CSV table of C-alpha atoms in Angstrom, one decimal:
chain,number,residue,atom,x,y,z
A,13,GLN,CA,151.5,163.2,-114.6
A,14,VAL,CA,155.0,162.0,-115.4
A,15,GLN,CA,157.6,161.3,-112.7
A,16,LEU,CA,161.2,162.2,-113.6
A,17,VAL,CA,164.4,161.2,-111.9
A,18,GLU,CA,167.8,162.5,-113.0
A,19,SER,CA,171.2,161.0,-112.5
A,20,GLY,CA,174.8,161.4,-113.8
A,21,GLY,CA,175.7,164.8,-112.5
A,22,GLY,CA,179.1,165.5,-110.9
A,23,LEU,CA,182.3,167.4,-111.0
A,24,VAL,CA,184.4,167.5,-114.2
A,25,GLN,CA,187.3,169.6,-115.5
A,26,ALA,CA,186.7,172.1,-118.3
A,27,GLY,CA,186.9,170.3,-121.7
A,28,GLY,CA,185.6,167.1,-120.2
A,29,SER,CA,182.4,165.2,-120.7
A,30,LEU,CA,179.4,164.0,-118.6
A,31,ARG,CA,176.3,162.0,-119.4
A,32,LEU,CA,173.1,162.8,-117.7
A,33,SER,CA,170.2,160.4,-117.6
A,34,CYS,CA,166.5,160.9,-116.8
A,35,ALA,CA,164.2,158.0,-116.0
A,36,ALA,CA,160.5,158.7,-116.7
A,37,SER,CA,157.6,156.8,-115.2
A,38,GLY,CA,153.9,157.3,-115.1
A,39,ARG,CA,151.0,157.2,-117.5
A,40,ALA,CA,152.1,157.3,-121.2
A,41,SER,CA,155.5,158.7,-120.3
A,42,SER,CA,157.0,157.7,-123.6
A,43,SER,CA,154.4,159.9,-125.5
A,44,TYR,CA,155.8,163.1,-124.1
A,45,ALA,CA,158.5,165.4,-125.4
A,46,MET,CA,161.4,165.5,-123.0
A,47,GLY,CA,164.0,168.1,-122.3
A,48,TRP,CA,166.6,169.5,-120.1
A,49,PHE,CA,166.8,172.9,-118.4
A,50,ARG,CA,169.5,174.3,-116.1
A,51,GLN,CA,169.8,176.9,-113.4
A,52,ALA,CA,173.1,178.5,-112.4
A,53,PRO,CA,173.5,180.3,-109.1
A,54,GLY,CA,171.9,183.7,-109.2
A,55,LYS,CA,170.4,183.1,-112.6
A,56,GLU,CA,167.0,182.1,-113.9
A,57,ARG,CA,166.3,178.6,-115.1
A,58,GLU,CA,167.0,178.3,-118.8
A,59,PHE,CA,166.1,175.9,-121.6
A,60,VAL,CA,168.9,173.7,-122.8
A,61,VAL,CA,167.5,171.0,-125.2
A,62,ALA,CA,164.4,169.1,-126.1
A,63,ILE,CA,163.6,165.9,-128.0
A,64,SER,CA,160.2,164.9,-129.5
A,65,TRP,CA,158.4,161.8,-128.3
A,66,SER,CA,159.6,159.8,-131.3
A,67,GLY,CA,163.2,161.1,-131.1
A,68,GLY,CA,162.9,162.4,-134.6
A,69,ALA,CA,163.1,166.1,-133.8
A,70,THR,CA,165.4,168.0,-131.4
A,71,ARG,CA,165.9,171.6,-130.4
A,72,TYR,CA,169.0,173.0,-128.8
A,73,ALA,CA,169.9,176.3,-127.1
A,74,ALA,CA,172.6,178.1,-129.1
A,75,SER,CA,174.9,178.0,-126.1
A,76,VAL,CA,175.1,174.2,-126.2
A,77,LYS,CA,174.6,173.3,-129.9
A,78,GLY,CA,177.5,171.2,-131.2
A,79,ARG,CA,178.6,170.2,-127.7
A,80,PHE,CA,175.5,168.6,-126.2
A,81,THR,CA,173.5,165.7,-127.7
A,82,ILE,CA,170.1,164.5,-126.5
A,83,SER,CA,168.7,161.0,-127.1
A,84,ARG,CA,165.9,158.9,-125.8
A,85,ASP,CA,165.1,155.2,-125.5
A,86,ASN,CA,161.4,154.8,-125.3
A,87,ALA,CA,161.6,151.1,-124.5
A,88,LYS,CA,163.4,152.0,-121.3
A,89,ASN,CA,161.6,155.4,-120.8
A,90,THR,CA,164.9,157.1,-120.5
A,91,VAL,CA,166.4,160.3,-121.9
A,92,HIS,CA,170.2,160.9,-122.0
A,93,LEU,CA,172.1,164.1,-122.4
A,94,GLN,CA,175.7,163.7,-123.5
A,95,MET,CA,177.7,166.8,-122.7
A,96,ASN,CA,181.1,167.3,-124.3
A,97,SER,CA,183.6,170.1,-124.3
A,98,LEU,CA,182.2,171.4,-121.0
A,99,LYS,CA,182.9,174.9,-119.9
A,100,SER,CA,182.8,176.6,-116.6
A,101,GLU,CA,179.6,178.4,-117.7
A,102,ASP,CA,177.9,175.1,-118.0
A,103,THR,CA,178.0,174.8,-114.2
A,104,ALA,CA,174.4,174.6,-113.0
A,105,LEU,CA,171.6,172.4,-111.6
A,106,TYR,CA,170.2,170.4,-114.5
A,107,TYR,CA,166.6,169.5,-114.5
A,108,CYS,CA,164.8,167.0,-116.7
A,109,ALA,CA,161.4,168.0,-118.0
A,110,ALA,CA,158.5,166.6,-119.9
A,111,GLY,CA,155.7,168.2,-121.8
A,112,ASP,CA,154.2,168.9,-125.2
A,113,TRP,CA,156.6,169.4,-128.0
A,114,ILE,CA,155.2,172.8,-129.0
A,115,THR,CA,155.5,174.3,-125.5
A,116,ILE,CA,158.1,172.3,-123.7
A,117,ALA,CA,160.8,174.9,-124.1
A,118,ARG,CA,158.6,177.5,-122.4
A,119,MET,CA,156.2,175.5,-120.2
A,120,PRO,CA,157.0,171.9,-119.3
A,121,THR,CA,154.3,170.0,-117.4
A,122,SER,CA,156.6,167.9,-115.3
A,123,TRP,CA,160.0,168.4,-113.6
A,124,GLY,CA,162.6,166.3,-112.0
A,125,GLN,CA,164.4,167.2,-108.8
A,126,GLY,CA,167.6,168.2,-110.6
A,127,THR,CA,171.2,167.0,-110.7
A,128,GLN,CA,174.3,169.2,-110.1
A,129,VAL,CA,176.9,169.6,-112.8
A,130,THR,CA,180.1,171.5,-111.8
A,131,VAL,CA,182.8,172.3,-114.3
A,132,SER,CA,186.1,173.4,-112.9
A,133,SER,CA,188.4,175.6,-114.9
């Protein structure tokens, strides 16, 4: 089991940027694929982005491709999500997740508690 703690959420104007971080701890945490999901009010939680354990492969949802960038630092067991050109529709509770690379977009095995991102128009 991997423990995940997110940070970096907040309020930003449309067009602005935010950087989310996720600190992982637990057994072999650096060997997991990591990712981010989000859930807006009244909507289902949706996949945003994932990165393989090595950092060599990434996968993005179409809605954020070109605006969001995921990276990881295995020496620090940390994953970052740089979010640029934010839109009001990016407003959501963002969750860090961990799991197997093949299934993380559908079925992560660990979740963080979430960090709120609010984009004002």
